[in-house]
PDB file of C-alpha atoms in Angstrom:
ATOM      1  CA  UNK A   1       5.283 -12.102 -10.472  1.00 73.00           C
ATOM      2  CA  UNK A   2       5.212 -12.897  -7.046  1.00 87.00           C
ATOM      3  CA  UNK A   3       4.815  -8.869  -5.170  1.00 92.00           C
ATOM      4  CA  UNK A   4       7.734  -8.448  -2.000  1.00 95.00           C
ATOM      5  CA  UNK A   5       6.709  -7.368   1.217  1.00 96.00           C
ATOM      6  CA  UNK A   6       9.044  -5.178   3.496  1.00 95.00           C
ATOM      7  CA  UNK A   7       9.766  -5.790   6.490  1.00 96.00           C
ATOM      8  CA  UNK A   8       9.201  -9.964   6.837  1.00 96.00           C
ATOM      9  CA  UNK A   9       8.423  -9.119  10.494  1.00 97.00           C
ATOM     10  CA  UNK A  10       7.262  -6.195  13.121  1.00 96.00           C
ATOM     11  CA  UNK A  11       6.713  -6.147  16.839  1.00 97.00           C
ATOM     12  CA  UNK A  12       5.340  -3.046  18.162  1.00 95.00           C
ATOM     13  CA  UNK A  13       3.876  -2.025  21.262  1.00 96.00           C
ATOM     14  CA  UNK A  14       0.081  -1.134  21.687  1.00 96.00           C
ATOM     15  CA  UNK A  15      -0.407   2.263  20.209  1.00 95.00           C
ATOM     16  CA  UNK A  16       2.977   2.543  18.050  1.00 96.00           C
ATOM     17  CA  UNK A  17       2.547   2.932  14.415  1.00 96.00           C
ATOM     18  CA  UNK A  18       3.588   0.866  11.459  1.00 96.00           C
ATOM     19  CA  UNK A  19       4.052   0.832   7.891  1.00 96.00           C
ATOM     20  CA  UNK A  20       3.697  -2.400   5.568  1.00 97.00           C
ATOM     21  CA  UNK A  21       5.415  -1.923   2.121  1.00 96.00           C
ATOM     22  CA  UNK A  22       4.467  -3.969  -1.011  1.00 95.00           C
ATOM     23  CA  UNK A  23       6.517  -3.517  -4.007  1.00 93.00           C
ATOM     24  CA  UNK A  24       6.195  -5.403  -7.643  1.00 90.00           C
ATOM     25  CA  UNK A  25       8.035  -5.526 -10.490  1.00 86.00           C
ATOM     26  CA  UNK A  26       5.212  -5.250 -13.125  1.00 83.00           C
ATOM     27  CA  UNK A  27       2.567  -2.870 -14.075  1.00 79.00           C
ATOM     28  CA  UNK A  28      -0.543  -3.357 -11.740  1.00 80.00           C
ATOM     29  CA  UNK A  29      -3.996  -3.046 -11.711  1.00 80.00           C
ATOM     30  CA  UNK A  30      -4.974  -2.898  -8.264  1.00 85.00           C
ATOM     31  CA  UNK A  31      -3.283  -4.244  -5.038  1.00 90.00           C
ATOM     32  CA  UNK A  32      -5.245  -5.994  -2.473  1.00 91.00           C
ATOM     33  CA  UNK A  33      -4.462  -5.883   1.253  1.00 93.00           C
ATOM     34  CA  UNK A  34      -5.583  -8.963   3.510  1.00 95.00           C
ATOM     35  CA  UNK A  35      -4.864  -9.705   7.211  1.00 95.00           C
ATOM     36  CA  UNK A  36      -4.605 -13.455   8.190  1.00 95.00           C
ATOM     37  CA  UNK A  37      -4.638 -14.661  12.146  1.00 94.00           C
ATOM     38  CA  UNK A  38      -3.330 -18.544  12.761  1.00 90.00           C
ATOM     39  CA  UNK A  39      -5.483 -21.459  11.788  1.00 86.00           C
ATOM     40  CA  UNK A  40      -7.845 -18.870   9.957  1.00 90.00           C
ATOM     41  CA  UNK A  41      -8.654 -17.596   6.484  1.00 90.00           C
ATOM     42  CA  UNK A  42      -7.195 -14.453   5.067  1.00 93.00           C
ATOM     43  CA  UNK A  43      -9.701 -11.453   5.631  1.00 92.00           C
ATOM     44  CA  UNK A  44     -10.199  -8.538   3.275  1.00 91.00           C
ATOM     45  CA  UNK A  45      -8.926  -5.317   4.468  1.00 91.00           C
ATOM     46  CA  UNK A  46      -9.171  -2.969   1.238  1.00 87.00           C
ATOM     47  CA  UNK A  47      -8.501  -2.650  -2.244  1.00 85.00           C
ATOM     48  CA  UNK A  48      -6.616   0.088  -4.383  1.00 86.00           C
ATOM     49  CA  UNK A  49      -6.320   0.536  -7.954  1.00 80.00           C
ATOM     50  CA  UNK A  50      -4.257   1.936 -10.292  1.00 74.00           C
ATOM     51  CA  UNK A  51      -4.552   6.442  -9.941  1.00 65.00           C
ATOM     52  CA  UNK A  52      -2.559   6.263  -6.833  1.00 57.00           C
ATOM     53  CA  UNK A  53      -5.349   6.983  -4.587  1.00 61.00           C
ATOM     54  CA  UNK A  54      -5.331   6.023  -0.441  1.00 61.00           C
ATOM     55  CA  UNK A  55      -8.253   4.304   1.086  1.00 63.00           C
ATOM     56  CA  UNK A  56      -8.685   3.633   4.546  1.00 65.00           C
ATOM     57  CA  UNK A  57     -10.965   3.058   7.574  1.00 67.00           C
ATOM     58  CA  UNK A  58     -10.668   3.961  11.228  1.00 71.00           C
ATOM     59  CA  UNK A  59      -6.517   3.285  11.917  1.00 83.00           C
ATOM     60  CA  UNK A  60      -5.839   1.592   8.842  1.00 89.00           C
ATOM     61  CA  UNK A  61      -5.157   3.258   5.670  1.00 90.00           C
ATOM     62  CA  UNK A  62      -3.199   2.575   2.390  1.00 91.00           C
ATOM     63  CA  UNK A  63      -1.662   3.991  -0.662  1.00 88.00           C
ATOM     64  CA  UNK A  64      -0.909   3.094  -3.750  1.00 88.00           C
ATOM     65  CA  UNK A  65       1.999   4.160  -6.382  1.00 86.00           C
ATOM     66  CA  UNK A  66       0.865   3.310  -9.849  1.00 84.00           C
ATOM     67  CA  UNK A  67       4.101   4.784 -11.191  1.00 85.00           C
ATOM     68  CA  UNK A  68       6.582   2.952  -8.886  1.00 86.00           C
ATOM     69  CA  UNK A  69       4.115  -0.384  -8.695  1.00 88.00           C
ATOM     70  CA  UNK A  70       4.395   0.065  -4.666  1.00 90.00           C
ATOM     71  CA  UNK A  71       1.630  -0.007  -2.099  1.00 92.00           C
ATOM     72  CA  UNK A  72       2.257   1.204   1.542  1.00 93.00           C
ATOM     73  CA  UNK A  73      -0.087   0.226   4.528  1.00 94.00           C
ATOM     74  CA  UNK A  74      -0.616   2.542   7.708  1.00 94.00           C
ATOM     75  CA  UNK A  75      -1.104   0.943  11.112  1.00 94.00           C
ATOM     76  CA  UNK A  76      -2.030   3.796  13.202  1.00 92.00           C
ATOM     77  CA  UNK A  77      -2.368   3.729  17.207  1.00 92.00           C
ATOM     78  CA  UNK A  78      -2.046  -0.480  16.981  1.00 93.00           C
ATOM     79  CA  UNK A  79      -4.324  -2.190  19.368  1.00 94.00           C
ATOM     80  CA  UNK A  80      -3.567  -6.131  19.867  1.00 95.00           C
ATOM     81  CA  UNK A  81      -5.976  -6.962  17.442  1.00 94.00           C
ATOM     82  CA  UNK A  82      -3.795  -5.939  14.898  1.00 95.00           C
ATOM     83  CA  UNK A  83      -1.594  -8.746  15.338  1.00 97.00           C
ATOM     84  CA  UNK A  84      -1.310 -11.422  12.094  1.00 96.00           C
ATOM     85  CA  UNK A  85       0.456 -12.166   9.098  1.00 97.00           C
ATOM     86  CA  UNK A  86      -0.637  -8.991   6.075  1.00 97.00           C
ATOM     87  CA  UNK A  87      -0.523  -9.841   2.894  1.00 96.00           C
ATOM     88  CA  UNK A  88      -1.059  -7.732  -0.406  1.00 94.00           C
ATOM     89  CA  UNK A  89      -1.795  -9.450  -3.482  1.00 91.00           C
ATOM     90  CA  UNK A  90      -1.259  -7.712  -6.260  1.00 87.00           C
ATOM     91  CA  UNK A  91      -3.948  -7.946  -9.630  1.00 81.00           C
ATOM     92  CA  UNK A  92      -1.907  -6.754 -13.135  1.00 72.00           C
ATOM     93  CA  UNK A  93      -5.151  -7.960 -15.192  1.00 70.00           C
ATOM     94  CA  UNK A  94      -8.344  -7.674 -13.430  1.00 67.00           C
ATOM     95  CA  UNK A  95      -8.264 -10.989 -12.924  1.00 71.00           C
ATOM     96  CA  UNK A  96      -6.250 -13.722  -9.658  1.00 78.00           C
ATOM     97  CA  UNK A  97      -4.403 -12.496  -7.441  1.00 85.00           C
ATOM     98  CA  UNK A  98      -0.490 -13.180  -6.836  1.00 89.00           C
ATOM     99  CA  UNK A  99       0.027 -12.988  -3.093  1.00 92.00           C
ATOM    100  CA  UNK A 100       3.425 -11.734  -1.401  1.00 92.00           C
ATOM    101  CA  UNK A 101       5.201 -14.067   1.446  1.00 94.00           C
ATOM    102  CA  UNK A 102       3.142 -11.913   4.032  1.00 96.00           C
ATOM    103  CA  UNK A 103       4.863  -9.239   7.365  1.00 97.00           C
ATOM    104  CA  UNK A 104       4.033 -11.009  10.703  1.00 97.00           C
ATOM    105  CA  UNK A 105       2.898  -8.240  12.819  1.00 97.00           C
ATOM    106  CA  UNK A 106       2.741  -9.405  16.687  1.00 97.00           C
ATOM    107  CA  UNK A 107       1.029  -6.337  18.907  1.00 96.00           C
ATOM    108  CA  UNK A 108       2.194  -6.599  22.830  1.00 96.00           C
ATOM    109  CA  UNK A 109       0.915  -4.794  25.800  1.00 94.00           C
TER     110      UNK A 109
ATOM    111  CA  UNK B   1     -25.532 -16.791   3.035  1.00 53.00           C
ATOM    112  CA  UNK B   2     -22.491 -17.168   5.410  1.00 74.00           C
ATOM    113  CA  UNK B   3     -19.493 -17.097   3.291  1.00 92.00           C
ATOM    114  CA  UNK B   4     -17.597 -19.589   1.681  1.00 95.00           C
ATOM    115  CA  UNK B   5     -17.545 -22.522   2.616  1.00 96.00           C
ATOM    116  CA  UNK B   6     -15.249 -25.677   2.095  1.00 97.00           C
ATOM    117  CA  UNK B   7     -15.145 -29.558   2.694  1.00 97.00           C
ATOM    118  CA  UNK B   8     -13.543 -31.017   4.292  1.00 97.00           C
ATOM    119  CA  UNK B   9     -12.460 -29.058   6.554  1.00 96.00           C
ATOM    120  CA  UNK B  10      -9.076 -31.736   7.156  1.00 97.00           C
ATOM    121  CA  UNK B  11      -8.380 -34.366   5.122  1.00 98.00           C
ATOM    122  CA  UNK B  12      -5.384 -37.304   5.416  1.00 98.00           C
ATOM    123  CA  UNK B  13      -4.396 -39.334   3.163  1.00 98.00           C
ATOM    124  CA  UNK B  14      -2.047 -42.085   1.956  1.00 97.00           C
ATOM    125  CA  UNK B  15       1.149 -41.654  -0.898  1.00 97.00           C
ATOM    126  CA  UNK B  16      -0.595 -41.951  -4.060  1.00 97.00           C
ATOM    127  CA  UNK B  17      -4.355 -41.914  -3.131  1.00 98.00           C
ATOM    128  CA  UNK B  18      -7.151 -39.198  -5.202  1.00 98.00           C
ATOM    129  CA  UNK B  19      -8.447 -36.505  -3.416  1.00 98.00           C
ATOM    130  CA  UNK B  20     -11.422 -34.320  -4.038  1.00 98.00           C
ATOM    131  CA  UNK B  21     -12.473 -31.033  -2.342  1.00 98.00           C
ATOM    132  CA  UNK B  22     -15.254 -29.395  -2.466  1.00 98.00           C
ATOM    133  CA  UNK B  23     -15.925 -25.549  -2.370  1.00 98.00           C
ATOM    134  CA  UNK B  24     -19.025 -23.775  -2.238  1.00 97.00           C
ATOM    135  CA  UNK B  25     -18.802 -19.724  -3.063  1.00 96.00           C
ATOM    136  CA  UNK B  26     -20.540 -16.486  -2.075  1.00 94.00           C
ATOM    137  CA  UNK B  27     -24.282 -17.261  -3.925  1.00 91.00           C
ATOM    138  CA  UNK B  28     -24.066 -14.397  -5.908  1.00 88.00           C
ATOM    139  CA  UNK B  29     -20.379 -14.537  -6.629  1.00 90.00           C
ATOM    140  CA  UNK B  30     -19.600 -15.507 -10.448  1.00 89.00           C
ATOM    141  CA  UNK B  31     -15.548 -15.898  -9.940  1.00 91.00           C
ATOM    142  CA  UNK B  32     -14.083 -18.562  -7.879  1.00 94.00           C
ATOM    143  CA  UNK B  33     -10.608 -18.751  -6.889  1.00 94.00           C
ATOM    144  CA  UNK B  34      -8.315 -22.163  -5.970  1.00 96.00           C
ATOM    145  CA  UNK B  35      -5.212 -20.858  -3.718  1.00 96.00           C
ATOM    146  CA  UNK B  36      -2.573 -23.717  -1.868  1.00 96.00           C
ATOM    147  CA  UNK B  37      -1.282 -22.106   1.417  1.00 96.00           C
ATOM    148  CA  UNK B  38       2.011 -23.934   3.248  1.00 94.00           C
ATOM    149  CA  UNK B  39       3.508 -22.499   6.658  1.00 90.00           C
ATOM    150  CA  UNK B  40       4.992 -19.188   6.505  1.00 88.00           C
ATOM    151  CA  UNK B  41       3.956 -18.569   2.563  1.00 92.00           C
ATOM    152  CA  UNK B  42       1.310 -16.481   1.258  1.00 93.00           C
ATOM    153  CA  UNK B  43      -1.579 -18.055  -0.615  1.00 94.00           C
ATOM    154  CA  UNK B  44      -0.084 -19.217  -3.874  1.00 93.00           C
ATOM    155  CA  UNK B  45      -2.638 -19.122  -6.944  1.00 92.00           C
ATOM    156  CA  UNK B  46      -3.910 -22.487  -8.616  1.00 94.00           C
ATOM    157  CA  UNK B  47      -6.388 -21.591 -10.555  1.00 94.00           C
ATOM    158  CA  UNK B  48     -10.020 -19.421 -11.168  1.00 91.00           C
ATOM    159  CA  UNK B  49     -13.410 -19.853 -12.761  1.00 93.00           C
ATOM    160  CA  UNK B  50     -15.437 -16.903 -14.309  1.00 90.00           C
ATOM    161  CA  UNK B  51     -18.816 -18.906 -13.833  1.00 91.00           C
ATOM    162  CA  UNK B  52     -18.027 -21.873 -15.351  1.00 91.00           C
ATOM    163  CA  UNK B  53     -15.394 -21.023 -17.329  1.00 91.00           C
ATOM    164  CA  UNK B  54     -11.532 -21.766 -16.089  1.00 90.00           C
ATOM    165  CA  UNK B  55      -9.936 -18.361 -17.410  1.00 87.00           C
ATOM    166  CA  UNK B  56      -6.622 -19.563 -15.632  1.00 86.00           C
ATOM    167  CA  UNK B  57      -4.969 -22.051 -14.295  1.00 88.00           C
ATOM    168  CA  UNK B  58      -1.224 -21.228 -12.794  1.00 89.00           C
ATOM    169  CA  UNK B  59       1.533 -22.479 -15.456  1.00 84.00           C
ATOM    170  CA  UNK B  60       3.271 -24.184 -12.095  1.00 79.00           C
ATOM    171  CA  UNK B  61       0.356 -26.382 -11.237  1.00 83.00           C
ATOM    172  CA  UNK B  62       0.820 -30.226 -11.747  1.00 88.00           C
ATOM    173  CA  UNK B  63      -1.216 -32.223 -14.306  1.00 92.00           C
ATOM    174  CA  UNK B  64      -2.430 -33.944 -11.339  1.00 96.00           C
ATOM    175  CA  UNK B  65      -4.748 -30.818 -10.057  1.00 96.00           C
ATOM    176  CA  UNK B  66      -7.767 -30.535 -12.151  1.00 95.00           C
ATOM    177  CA  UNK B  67     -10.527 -28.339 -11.112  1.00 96.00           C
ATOM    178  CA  UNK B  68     -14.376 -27.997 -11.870  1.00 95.00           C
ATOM    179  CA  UNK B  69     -16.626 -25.821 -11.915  1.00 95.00           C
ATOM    180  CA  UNK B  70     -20.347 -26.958 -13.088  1.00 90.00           C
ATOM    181  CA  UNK B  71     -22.982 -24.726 -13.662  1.00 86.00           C
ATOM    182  CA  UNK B  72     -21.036 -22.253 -12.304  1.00 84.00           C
ATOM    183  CA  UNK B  73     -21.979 -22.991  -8.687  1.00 90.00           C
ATOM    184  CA  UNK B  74     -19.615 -25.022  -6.237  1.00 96.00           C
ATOM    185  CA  UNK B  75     -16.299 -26.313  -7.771  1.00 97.00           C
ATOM    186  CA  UNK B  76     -14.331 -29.334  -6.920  1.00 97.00           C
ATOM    187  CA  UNK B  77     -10.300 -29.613  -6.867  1.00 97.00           C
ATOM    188  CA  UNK B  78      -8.865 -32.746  -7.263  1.00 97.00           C
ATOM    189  CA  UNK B  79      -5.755 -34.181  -7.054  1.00 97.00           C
ATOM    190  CA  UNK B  80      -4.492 -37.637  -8.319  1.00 97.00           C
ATOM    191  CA  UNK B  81      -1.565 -39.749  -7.405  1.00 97.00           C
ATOM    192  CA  UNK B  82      -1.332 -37.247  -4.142  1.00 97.00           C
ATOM    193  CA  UNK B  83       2.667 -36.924  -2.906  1.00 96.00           C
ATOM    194  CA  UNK B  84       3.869 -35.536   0.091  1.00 96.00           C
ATOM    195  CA  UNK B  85       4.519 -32.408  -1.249  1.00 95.00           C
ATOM    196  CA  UNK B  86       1.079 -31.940  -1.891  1.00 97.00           C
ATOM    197  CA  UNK B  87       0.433 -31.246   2.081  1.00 97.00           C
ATOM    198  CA  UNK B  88      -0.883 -27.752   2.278  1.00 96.00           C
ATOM    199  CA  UNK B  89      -3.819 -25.563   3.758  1.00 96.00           C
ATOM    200  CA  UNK B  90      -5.995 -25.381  -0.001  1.00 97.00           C
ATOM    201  CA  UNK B  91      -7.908 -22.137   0.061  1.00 97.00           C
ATOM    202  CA  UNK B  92     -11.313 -21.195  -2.001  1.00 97.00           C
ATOM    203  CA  UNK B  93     -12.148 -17.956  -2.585  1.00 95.00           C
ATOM    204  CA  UNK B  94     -15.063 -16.079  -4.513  1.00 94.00           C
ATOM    205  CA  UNK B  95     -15.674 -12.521  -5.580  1.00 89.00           C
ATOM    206  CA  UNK B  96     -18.307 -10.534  -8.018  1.00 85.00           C
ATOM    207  CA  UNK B  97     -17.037  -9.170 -11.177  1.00 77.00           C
ATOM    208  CA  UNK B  98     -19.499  -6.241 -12.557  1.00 71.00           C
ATOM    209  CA  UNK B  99     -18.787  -4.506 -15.833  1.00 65.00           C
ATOM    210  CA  UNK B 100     -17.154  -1.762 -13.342  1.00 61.00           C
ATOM    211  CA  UNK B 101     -14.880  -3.885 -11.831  1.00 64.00           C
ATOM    212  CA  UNK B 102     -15.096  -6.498  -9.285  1.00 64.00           C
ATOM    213  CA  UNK B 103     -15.586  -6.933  -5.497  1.00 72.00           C
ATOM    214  CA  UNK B 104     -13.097  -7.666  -2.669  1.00 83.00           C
ATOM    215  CA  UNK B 105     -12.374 -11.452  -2.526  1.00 88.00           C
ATOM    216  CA  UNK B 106     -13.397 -13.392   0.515  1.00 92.00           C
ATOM    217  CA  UNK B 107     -11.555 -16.920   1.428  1.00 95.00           C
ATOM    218  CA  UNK B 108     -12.846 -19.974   2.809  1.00 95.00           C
ATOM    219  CA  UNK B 109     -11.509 -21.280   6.025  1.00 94.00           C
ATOM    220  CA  UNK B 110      -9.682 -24.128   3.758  1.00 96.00           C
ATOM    221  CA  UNK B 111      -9.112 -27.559   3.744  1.00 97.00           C
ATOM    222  CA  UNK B 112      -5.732 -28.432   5.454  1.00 97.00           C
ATOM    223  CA  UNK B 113      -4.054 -31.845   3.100  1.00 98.00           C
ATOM    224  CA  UNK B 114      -1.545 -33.998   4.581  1.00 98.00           C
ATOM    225  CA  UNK B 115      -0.303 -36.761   2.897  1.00 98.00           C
ATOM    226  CA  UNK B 116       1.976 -39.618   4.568  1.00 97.00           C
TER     227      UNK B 116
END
């Protein structure tokens, strides 16, 4: 049930886009996007659920494929804040979350 | 309110000791969430209250986990006859379920376990 994450790992430069996928092999409810720095907790980034919509705020945005039970996030113009370990966890009940292994995302100069 | 919050922060213990954390949610949160975290994983699920109500509990988890929840407050996870395999970052996390869904979840900062 576990969701899988493509790619395991990005380095970009400042200001270079990238794109996070999240795939699963079962129906879902919603998928959850978190970003996670070392030593800290995972933070919330944004939910989407199930009607394929696309949320997003300032250079971060995401969509969501109810039919093909895949979620995309969009890193636009990265600034070196970006950098950390995203995870989606994906929700096929309304209820816990099952986490993917997480895409390290380092930002350089 | 500052978040959730979890003790202790680090905890080491012995082969075969009992340990006991302690997890304290968003006030006005009525789901709580037990994840374990190792290096380079994602949070792996454990288990999660609806107030105080255990609705789940992950068909992987050891009969040596048990969590709490009283009065639908702060929970407790403990974990008996601890083995080394145990050693992880344990994560708490809360969220608000309405009748129209429910809020994002927000972690704790964890309590990392090793066990020697």
């Amino acid at each position: 049930q576990q969701p899988v994450q493509s790619p395991q790992a990005v380095i970009l430069r400042e200001g270079e886009d990238a794109v996070i996928n999240c795939s699963s092999s079962k129906a879902l409810y919603s998928v959850h996007w978190y970003r996670q720095k070392h030593g800290e907790a995972p933070v919330f980034l944004m939910i989407l659920l199930k009607g394929g919509e696309q949320k997003g705020h300032e250079k971060i945005s995401a969509s969501f494929n109810e039919k093909k039970q895949q979620s995309s996030l969009y890193l636009t113009a990265s600034q070196l804040s970006y950098s950390g370990t995203y995870f989606c966890g994906t929700d096929r009940s309304g209820y816990a979350l099952n986490f993917g292994k997480g895409t390290s995302l380092l930002v350089t100069p | 309110d500052t978040g959730v919050s979890q003790d202790p922060r680090h905890k080491i213990t012995k082969r075969g000791q009992n340990v006991t954390f302690r997890c304290d949610p968003i006030s006005e949160h009525n789901r709580l969430y037990w994840y374990r975290q190792t290096l380079g994983q994602g949070p792996e699920f454990l288990t999660y209250f609806q107030n105080e109500a255990q609705l789940e509990k992950s068909r992987l988890l050891s009969d040596r986990f048990s969590a709490e929840r009283p009065k639908g407050s702060f929970s407790t996870l403990e974990i008996q006859r601890t083995e080394q395999g145990d050693s992880a970052m344990y994560l708490c996390a809360s969220s608000l379920k309405t009748g129209q869904g429910y809020t994002e979840a927000f972690f704790g900062q964890g309590t990392r376990l090793t066990v020697v």
